[in-house]
Each structure stands twice: as C-alpha cells, then as structure tokens.
XYZ file of C-alpha atoms in Angstrom:
534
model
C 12.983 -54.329 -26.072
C 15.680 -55.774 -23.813
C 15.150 -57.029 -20.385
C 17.977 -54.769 -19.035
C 16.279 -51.900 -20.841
C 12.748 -52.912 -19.359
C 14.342 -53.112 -16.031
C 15.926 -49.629 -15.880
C 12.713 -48.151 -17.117
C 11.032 -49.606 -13.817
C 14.079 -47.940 -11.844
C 13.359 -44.907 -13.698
C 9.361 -44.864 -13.600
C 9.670 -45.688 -9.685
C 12.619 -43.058 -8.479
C 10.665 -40.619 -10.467
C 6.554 -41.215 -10.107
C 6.135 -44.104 -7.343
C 4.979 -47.563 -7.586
C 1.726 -47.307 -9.202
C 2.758 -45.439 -12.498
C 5.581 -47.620 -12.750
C 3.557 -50.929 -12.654
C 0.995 -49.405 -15.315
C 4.611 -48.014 -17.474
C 6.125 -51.047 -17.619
C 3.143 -53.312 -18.297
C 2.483 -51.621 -21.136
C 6.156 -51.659 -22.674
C 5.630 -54.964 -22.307
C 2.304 -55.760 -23.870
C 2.550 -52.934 -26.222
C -0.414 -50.387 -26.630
C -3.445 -51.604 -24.993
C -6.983 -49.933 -24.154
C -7.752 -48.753 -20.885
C -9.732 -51.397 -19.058
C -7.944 -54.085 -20.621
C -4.532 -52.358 -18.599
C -7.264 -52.162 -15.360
C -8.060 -55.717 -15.838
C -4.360 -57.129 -16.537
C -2.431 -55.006 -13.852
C -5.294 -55.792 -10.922
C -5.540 -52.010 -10.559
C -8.484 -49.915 -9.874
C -9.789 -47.749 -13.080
C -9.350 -44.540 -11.301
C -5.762 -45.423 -10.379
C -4.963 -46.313 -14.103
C -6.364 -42.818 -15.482
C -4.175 -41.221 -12.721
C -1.283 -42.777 -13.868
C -2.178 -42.742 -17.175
C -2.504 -38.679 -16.890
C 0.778 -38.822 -15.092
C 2.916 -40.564 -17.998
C 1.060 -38.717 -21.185
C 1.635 -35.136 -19.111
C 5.382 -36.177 -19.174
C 5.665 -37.638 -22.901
C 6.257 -41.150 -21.501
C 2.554 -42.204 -23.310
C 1.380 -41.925 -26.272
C -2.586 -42.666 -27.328
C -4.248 -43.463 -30.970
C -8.073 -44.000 -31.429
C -8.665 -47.041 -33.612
C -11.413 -47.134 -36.149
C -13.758 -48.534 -33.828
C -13.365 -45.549 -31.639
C -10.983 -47.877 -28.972
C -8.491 -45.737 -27.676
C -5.034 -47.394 -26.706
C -2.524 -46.161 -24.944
C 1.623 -47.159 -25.459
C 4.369 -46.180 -23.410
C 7.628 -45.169 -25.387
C 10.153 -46.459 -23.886
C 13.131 -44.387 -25.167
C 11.069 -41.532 -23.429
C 11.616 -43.051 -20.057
C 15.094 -44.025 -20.986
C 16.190 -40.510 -21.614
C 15.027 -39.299 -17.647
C 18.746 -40.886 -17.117
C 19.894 -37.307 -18.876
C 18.312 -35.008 -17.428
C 20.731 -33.756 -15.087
C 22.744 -33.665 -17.902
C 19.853 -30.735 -19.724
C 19.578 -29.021 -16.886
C 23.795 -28.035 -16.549
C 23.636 -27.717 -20.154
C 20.950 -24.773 -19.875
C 22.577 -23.649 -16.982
C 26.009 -22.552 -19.258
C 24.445 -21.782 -21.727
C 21.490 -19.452 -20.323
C 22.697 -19.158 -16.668
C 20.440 -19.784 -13.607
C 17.616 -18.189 -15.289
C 17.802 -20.967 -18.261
C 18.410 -23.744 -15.765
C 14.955 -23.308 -13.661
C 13.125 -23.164 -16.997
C 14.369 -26.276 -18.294
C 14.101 -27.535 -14.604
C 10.722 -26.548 -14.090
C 9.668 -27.768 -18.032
C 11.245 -31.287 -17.002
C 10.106 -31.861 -13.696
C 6.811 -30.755 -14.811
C 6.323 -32.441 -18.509
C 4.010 -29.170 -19.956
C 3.765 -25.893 -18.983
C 2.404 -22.546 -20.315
C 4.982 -19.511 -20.421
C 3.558 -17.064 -18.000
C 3.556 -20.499 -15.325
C 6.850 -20.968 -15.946
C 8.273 -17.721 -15.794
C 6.090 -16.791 -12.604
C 7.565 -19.874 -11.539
C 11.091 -19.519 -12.070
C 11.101 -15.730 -10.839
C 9.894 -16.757 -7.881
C 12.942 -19.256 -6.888
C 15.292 -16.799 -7.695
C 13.762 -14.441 -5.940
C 14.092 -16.927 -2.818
C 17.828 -17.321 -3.618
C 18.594 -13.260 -3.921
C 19.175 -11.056 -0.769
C 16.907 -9.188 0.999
C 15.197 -6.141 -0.915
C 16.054 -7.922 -3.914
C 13.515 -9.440 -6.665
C 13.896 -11.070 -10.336
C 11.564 -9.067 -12.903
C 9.409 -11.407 -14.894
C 10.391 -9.538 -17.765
C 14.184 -11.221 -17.616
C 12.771 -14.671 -17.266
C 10.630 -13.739 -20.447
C 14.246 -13.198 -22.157
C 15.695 -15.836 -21.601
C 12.319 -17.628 -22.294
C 12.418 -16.573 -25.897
C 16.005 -17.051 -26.072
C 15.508 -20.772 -25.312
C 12.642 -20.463 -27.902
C 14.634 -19.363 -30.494
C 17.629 -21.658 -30.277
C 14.760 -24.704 -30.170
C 15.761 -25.798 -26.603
C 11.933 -25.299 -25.603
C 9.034 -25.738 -28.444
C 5.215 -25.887 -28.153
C 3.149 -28.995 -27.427
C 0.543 -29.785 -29.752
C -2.940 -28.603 -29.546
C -5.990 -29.315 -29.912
C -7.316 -27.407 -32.959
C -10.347 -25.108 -32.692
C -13.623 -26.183 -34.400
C -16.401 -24.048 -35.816
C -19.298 -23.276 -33.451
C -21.816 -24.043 -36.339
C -21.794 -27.689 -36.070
C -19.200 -29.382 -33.895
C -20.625 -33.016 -34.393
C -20.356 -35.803 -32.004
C -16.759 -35.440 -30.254
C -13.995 -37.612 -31.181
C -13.385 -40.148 -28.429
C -10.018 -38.840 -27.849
C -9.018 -35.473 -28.763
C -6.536 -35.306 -32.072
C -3.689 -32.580 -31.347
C -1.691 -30.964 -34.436
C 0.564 -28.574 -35.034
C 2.706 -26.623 -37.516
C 6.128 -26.658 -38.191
C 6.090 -22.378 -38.139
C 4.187 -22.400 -34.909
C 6.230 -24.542 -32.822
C 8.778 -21.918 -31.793
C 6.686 -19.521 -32.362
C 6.838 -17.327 -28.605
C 3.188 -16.152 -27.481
C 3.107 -12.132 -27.004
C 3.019 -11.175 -23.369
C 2.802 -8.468 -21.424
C 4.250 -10.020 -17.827
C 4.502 -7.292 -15.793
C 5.976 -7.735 -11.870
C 8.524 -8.749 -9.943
C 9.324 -12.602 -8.284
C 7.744 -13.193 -4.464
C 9.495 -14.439 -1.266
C 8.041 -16.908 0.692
C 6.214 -16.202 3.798
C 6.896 -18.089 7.515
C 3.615 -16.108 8.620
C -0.042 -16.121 7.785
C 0.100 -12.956 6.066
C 1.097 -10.862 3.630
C 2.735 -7.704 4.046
C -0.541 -6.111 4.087
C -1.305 -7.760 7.137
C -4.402 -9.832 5.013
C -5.160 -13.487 6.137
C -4.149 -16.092 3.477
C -7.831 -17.047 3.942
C -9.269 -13.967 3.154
C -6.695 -13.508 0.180
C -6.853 -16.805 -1.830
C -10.999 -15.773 -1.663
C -9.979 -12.616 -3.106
C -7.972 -13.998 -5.494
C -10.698 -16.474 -6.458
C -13.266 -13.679 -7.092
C -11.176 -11.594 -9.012
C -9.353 -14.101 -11.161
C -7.984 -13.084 -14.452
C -7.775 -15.103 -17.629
C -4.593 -16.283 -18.256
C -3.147 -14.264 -21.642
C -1.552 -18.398 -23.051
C -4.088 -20.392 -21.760
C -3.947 -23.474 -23.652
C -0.087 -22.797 -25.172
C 1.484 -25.479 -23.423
C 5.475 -25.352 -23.617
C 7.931 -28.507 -23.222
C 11.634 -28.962 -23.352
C 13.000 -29.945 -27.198
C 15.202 -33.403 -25.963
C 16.704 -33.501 -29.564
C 18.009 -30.239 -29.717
C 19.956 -30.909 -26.483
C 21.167 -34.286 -28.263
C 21.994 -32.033 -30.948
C 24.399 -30.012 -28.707
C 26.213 -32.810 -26.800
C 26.805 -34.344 -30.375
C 28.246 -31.410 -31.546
C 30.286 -30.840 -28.073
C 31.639 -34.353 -28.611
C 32.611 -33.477 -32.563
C 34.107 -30.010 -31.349
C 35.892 -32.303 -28.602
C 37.263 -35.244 -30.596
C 38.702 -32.322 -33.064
C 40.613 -30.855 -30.300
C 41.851 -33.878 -29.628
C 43.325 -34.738 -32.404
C 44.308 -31.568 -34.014
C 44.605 -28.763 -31.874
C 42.414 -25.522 -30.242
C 41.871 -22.880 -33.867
C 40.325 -26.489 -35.267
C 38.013 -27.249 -32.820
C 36.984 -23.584 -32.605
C 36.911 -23.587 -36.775
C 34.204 -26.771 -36.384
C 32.313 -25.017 -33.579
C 31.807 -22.429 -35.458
C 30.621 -24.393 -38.449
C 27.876 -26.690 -36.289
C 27.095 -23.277 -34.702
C 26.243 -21.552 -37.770
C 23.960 -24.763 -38.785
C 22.917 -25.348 -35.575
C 19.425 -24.300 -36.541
C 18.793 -25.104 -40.070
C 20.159 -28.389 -40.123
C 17.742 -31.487 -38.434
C 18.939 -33.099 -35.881
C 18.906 -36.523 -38.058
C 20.629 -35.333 -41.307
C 24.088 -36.931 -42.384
C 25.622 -33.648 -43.583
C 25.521 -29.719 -42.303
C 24.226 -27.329 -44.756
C 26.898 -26.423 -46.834
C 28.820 -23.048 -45.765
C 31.465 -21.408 -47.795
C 34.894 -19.967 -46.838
C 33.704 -16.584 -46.407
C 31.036 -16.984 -44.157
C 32.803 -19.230 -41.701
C 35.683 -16.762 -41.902
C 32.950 -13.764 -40.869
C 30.992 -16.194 -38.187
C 34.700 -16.689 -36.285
C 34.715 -15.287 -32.840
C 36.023 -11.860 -32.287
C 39.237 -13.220 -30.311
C 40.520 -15.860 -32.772
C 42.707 -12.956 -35.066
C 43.439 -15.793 -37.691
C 44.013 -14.795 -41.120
C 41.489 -15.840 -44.203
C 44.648 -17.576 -45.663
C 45.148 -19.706 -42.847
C 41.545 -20.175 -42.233
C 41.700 -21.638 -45.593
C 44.738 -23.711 -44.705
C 42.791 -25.216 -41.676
C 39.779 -26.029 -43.698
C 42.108 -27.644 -46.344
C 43.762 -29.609 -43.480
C 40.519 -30.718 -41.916
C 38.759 -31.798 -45.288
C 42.350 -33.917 -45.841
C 41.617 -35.660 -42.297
C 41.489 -39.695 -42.299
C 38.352 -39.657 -40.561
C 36.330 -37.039 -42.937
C 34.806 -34.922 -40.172
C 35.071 -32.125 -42.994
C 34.138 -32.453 -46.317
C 34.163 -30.243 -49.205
C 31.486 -29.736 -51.753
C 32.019 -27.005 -53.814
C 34.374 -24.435 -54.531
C 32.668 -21.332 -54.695
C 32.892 -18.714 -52.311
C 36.437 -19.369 -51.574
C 35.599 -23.444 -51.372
C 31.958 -24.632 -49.576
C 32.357 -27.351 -46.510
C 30.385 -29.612 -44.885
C 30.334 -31.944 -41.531
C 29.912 -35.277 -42.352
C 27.958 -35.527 -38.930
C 27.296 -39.414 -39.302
C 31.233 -40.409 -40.288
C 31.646 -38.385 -37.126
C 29.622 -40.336 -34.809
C 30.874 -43.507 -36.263
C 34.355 -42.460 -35.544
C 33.293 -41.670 -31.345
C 31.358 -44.931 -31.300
C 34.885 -46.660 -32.856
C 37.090 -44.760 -30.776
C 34.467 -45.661 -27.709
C 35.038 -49.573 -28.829
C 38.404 -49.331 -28.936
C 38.942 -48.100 -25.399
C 36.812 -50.834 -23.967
C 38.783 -53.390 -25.673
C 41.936 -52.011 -24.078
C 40.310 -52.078 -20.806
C 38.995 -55.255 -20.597
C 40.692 -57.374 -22.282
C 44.405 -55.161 -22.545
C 47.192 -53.456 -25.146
C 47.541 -56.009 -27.200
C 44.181 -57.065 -27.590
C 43.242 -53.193 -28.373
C 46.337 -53.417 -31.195
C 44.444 -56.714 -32.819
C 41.458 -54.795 -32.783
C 42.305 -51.619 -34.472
C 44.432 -54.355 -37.276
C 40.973 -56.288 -37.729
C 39.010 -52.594 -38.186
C 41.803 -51.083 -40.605
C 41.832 -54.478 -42.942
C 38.004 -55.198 -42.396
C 39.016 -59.033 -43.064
C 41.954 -61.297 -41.737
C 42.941 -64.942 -41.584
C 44.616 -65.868 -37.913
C 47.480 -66.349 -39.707
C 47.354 -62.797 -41.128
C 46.811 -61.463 -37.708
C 49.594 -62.706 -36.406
C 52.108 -61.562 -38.800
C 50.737 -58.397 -38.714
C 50.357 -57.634 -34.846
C 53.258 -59.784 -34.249
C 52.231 -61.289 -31.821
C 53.117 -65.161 -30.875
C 50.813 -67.595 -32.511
C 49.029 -69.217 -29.234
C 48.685 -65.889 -27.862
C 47.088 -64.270 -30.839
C 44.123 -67.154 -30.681
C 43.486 -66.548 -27.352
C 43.253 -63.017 -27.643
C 40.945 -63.498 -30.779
C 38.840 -65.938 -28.881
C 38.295 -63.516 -25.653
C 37.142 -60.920 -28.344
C 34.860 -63.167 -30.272
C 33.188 -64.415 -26.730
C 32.642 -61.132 -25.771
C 31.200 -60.340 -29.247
C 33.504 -57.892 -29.865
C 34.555 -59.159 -33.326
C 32.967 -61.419 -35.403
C 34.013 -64.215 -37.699
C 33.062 -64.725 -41.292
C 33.353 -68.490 -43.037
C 34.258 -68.314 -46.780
C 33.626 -72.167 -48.301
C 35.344 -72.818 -51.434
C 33.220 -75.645 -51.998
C 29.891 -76.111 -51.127
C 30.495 -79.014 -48.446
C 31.946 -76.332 -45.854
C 34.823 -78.682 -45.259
C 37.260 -76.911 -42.973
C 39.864 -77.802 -44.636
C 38.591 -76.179 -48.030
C 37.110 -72.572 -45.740
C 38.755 -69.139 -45.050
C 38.107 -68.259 -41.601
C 38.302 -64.714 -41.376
C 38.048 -62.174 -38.522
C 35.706 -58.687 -38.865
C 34.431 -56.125 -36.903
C 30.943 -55.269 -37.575
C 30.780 -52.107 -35.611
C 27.019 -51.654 -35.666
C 26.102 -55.492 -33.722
C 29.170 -54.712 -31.365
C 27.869 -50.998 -30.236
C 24.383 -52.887 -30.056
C 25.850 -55.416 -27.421
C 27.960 -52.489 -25.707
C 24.603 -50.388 -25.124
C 23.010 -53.286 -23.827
C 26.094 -53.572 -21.393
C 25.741 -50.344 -20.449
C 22.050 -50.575 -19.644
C 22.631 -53.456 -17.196
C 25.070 -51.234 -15.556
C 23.123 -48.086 -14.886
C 20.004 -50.271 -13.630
C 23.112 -52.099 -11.571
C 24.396 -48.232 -9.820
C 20.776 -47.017 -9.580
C 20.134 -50.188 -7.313
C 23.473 -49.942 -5.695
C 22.871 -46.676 -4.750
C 18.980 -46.824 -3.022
C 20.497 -49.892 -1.123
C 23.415 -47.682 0.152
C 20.340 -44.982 0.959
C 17.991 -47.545 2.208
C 21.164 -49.409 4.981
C 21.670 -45.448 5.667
C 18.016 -44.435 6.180
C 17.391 -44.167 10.168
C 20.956 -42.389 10.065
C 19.862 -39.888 7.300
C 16.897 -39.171 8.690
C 18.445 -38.168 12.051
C 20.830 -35.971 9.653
C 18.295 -33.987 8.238
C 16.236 -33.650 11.810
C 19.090 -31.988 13.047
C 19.936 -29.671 10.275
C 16.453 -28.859 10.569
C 16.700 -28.112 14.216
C 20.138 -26.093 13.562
C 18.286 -23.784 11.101
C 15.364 -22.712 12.914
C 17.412 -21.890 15.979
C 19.760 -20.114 13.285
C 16.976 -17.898 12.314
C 15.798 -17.039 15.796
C 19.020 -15.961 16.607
C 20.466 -18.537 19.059
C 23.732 -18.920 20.363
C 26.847 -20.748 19.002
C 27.081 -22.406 22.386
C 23.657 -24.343 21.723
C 24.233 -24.570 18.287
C 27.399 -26.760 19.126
C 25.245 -28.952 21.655
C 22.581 -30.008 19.123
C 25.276 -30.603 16.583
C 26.860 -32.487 19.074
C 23.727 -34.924 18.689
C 25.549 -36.688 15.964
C 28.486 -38.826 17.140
C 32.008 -39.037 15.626
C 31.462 -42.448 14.472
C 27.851 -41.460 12.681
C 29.269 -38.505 11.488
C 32.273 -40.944 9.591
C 29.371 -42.811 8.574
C 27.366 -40.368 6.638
C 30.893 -38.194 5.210
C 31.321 -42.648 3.630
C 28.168 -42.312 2.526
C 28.119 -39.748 0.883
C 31.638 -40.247 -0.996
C 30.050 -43.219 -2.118
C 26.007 -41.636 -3.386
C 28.385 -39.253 -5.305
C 30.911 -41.718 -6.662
C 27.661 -43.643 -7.740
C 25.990 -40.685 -9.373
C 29.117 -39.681 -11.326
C 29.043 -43.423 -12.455
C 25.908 -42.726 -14.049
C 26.656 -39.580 -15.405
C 29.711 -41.188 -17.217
C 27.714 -44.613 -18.478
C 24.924 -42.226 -19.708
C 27.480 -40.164 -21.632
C 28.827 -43.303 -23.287
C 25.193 -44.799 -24.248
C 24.436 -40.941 -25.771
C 27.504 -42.106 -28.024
C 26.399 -45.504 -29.184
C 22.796 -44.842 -29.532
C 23.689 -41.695 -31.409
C 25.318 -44.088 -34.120
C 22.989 -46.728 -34.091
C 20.053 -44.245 -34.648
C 22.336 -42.470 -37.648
C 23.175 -45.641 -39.153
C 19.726 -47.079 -39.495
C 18.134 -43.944 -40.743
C 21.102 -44.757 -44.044
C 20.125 -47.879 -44.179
C-alpha cells in the first residue's frame, strides 16, 4: 500500500462519510485488521463512535470482519474498495445507457446506499421519478421491478450474503460475529414480488390529499405496519461486472480503431454473447463458432456469412491476437484473448505518455526497445537513427523516469564494463506499476485542487444558492418578472464572472478525474490479469 494510494483513500473516505469514518478507514489500512477496542484505543476515539463508523464502512463494502479462534473479531478495511468510489460516476452513466433513468436511480440509490432490499429500492426510485414527471403523472412500481430484474439478470446488481437460518431445536451459544454465505445459484436469483402502486410526489404541506395530519398518519402507519415480502434479501451493485463492460467497451474501441466499424461490431457481438458465462478474470471468452456469431449479429449489419468469415479470418491474422481461433468446427470456433487485449491498451497507454512527456522521438525509441525486447545503445541508434548523443539522452530521460529498464549481461564473472552488454528493455508490468502510482498522486492532487477552489469560493457559493433559493419560492408563488430581476440583481457582474470561472474550472477538474480514472481502469486491469497468469 502506497502513500499516494493511502492518501486518496482519506480524500475519498472524507468527501464521501466525514471526518470520523475516515480517521477509523485509514487507520486501519494502515495497521491492517485490528479488533475493536484496540482501533478505540489507537485512534483516541470513543467506542460508540468506532461502531458507528465501523457500521458505516461494512454497510458500504469498505470493511471486512473475521472472528479468530479465540472468538476476537477484527475488522480490515479493503482498500481497493475505497479506491473504486473514484468510478462511480462512471456506473451510474453506464446504467443510465444501458437501462435508462430507471437503471440509473437503482444503481444510484444501491451505491449511495451500500445494501438495499428490492421493494426499498424500487419504492425508492419510483418515487424520484415520480418527482421529475409532470403533473398527473406517476412511475408504476411494476416498471422499476423490470428493469430491477433486468439489472439482475445481466449481473449488474447481485445479492449480499446472508446470514443462514439455524434450526430452532438447539441454536447453541451464538457465534461472536455472525458468518454470512451464499450460493453461486442464489446470487442473481430475483425475489418474487407482488409490488403493486404507483411512485408519490412530495408534499410542501402537512397533509396528504386526504386532508390527514402527518402526525396522525405516520401513527397509522405504525399500527398497521406490514411485513416487508424481502426482508432480509439485501441487494448491492456487482463492481466487476461494470469492469467487465468498460473492458469490453475499450476492446470493442481499440478494434475500431484499428480496423474499421463491421469489426468492432463483429467483437461486440462476440464479448456480448459471453458476456455472462465467461468470469470476469478468465484469459479467454468461451469459445463460439462461426455460426452462432453469424446468428447473434444485429439485425442492421446485412453482412454476408462469407464475409463474416473473411472478417473473423482477418481478425484472428491481427498482430496483436485480440482473436484467436481454436477449432474449426462449426464453420471455425473463436476466441478473445481478453488478457493479450489488455496488455495491448496498457502498451498503447505507455506509449502515448512517452510521446507526451518526453516527445516523437523518444516515443519511436520506445516502441524499437518493445518490438526487439533487448538492445545495445549502439543498436538503438542505428535503428532509430537517431544521432549518437541524442539517443543517450533520450535513453537516460526514459530510464529516470522508469520507463525502460536496463539489463547487465557479464561475460565474466568480475562485471568489468568493459567485458558487459548493456542492454535496454521494457518490462511493461514494473512500468504500468509506476504509471498507476503516478496517476494516484494525481487524482488525490485534482480532488484537493478542486475543494480549495470550493473552499476560496465558499461565502460566494453560498450567497449563489441563497438566491436561487429565494428565486424559486417566489417562482412558485407566482411573482413577477420585475422582482424576479431585482433579487437576481443581488449578484453583481463581477461575482457573477466569478462563479461562471469557477465553475469552468470545478468542471475542467472533474473531467480531469474522469479521464485519470479511465486510464488507472486500464493499468490496473493488466496488472490484475497478469498476476492471476503468473
């Protein structure tokens, strides 16, 4: 654990919970897993504070807890849990085109609130679309149940573990912390409901439609309160099955790229048709012949089988392997070779670094050192042709920036200079290792950029919002535009420049992350599939 990467989690833990669940988070990544008075005693924080934080971070996944064989029960945070809070704007949009509005305030609402059981989340959800729709108009619970099982059946929301249910004959002494489990068959597996109504509006009054006090109603609903049909079904949002779709966006992407549109759309359809039954961690798709891609392409691609077969032939030919062939029954059986593909995006991500920091012809000695895997100066000169003297410095700026490595050879066992090959590598693995780290240190860098351009801004925010506030009262009671214009008139010219900069720059700053985030998906992507072959 890096100290950029402990650092961000604080930025992360803070934004997100406050200051007291982000001192207990990131003592214990840290210190590692540690009982619960011991992180009392060590962070100088009451022991009711510590369970409430300690609630707060295991409701979210950002906590995990083992009981020991003493019956001590320690708690660790997991860190690439906290990490991955960077992305969830990036889960939310994704939802959102894939599953509309209605998708995008389920994954919203699972995110923001860690767990949640269905009928909670689709009462939920109905609700704020029915606050977005016009007047006389309401979202049926029975859509958000859709799209809910939709979600459930792609894997983009799965069931939380649960505590399994004992025998009433002779429970025993309970366990001091309760052991959860569940089944690979269950954890899609959508609870039968019968959610009948419509989403509710908001009320500015006291009450209802039916003219009842909320006093008198929230008693009512007290008495007469139902048992909820999933009580104890708790749902949460599936993080790798996201990763598994921006991976195969950025495969589907980099085809296009270099080929052109009917080869992208071929490979789309081949990660689509695998989507499901292939882990998110495996090398390779499941196999799929000729036939069944050809019957899985979308209706408006009128390509022929022949030059399907063509396309296939051409992409299994490819330098970089994204296709492979394994068989040639049913017309010839193909395969994505999912981890040659990431290593090709974290390359190609390398690459275009290099040319941005350091220049052209640093990029061209770069891609000559990754085609040859080993090179004398000497040979890297001839080869780039490039002058001597420039060619070492270029080398140098690369190997100080651990961009490329170099590899001593001895003939003889003195390691006398004069009798060693010197020769120039990229390992790719230790140089997207340094590059992540880089990019850690530069989202913590925007995130603090951007409170301090908030924090400078505050007292003129604030006044902002008062007055937008003001604005849409009087809006709703009907004023006129002539007082309108005199309360908006309450911001200056020069205050109103002020916040139009500021804003420029919060959204410059948030794209920034968006983009970093994007390229540490990448690397970490390949790290992750290269140690798993390892």
């Amino acid at each position: 654990m890096t100290q950029a990467e402990i650092k961000l989690c604080s930025l992360l833990l803070q934004e997100h919970f406050g200051e007291i669940v982000e001192k207990i988070g990131v003592h214990l990544i840290r210190t590692g897993s540690q009982p619960l008075r011991v992180i009392a005693h060590d962070t100088g924080t009451s022991l009711d504070q510590v369970k409430k934080a300690l609630c707060v971070l295991i409701q979210h996944n950002l906590v995990i807890y083992q009981v020991h064989k003493r019956g001590v029960v320690e708690y660790e945070a997991q860190c690439s849990r906290v990490l991955r809070m960077l992305r969830y704007p990036r889960y939310i949009y994704t939802a959102k085109t894939l599953y509309s509005d209605t998708g995008e305030l389920i994954v919203e609402e699972l995110l923001l609130n860690g767990k949640m059981t269905m009928s909670a989340v689709v009462k939920k959800v109905a609700d704020r679309l029915t606050e977005t729709m016009e007047d006389g108009k309401t979202m049926d619970y029975a859509e958000v149940s859709n799209t809910f099982m939709r979600l459930a059946d792609t894997h983009f929301v799965q069931r939380c573990p649960w505590v399994p249910a004992t025998e009433n004959s002779d429970p025993g002494p309970l366990p001091p912390a309760p052991i959860l489990v569940i089944s690979e068959k269950d954890m899609y597996l959508v609870p039968k409901l019968s959610l009948i109504g419509k989403g509710k509006r908001r009320r500015s009054s006291d009450e209802d439609a039916t003219g009842e006090p909320k006093a008198k109603r929230s008693k009512h609903s007290t008495d007469n309160k139902e048992p909820i049909p999933d009580d104890g079904i708790y749902w949460q949002a599936n993080l790798d099955r996201f990763h598994q779709h921006f991976r195969d966006q950025a495969i589907v992407s980099a085809v296009a790229n270099r080929m052109d549109q009917t080869s992208s759309e071929i490979v789309r359809t081949m990660l689509r048709m695998s989507e499901i039954t292939t882990p998110s961690a495996a090398p390779f798709t499941q196999p799929l012949s000729s036939n069944e891609i050809f019957r899985s392409l979308p209706v408006g691609y009128n390509i022929s089988k022949q030059v399907l077969d063509q396309y296939l032939t051409l992409l299994a030919d490819d330098p970089l392997e994204f296709v492979g062939k394994s068989g040639d029954s049913g017309g010839g059986m193909y395969v994505i070779n999912l981890h040659k593909a990431l290593g090709s995006l974290a390359t190609a991500t390398l690459e275009s670094v290099v040319q941005e920091r350091f220049g052209s012809r640093c990029a061209r000695i770069f891609r000559l050192v990754l085609q040859k895997k080993h090179l004398e100066q000497k040979q890297v000169e001839d080869f780039a042709m490039i002058p001597a003297k420039e060619a070492k410095d270029m080398l140098y700026k690369m190997l100080s920036g651990n961009f490329i490595s170099l590899q001593e050879i001895p003939k003889t066992p003195d390691h006398a200079p004069s009798r060693t090959f010197y020769l120039y590598t990229v390992n790719i693995l230790s140089a997207a290792r340094m590059l992540l780290h880089r990019c850690y240190k530069s989202i913590a860098n925007l995130i603090e950029r951007r409170q301090f351009e908030t924090k400078e801004n505050k007292r003129l925010l604030e006044k902002s919002q008062r007055v937008e506030a003001i604005i849409a009262s009087m809006q709703a009671t009907g004023a006129e535009e002539a007082q309108l214009q005199e309360i908006e008139e309450m911001i200056t010219a020069p205050e109103r420049q002020q916040l139009e900069t500021l804003k420029r720059n919060v959204n410059k700053l948030d794209a920034s992350e968006i983009q970093v985030d994007e390229t540490i998906f990448l690397l970490e992507s390949y790290i992750e599939s290269t140690m798993k072959r390892q």
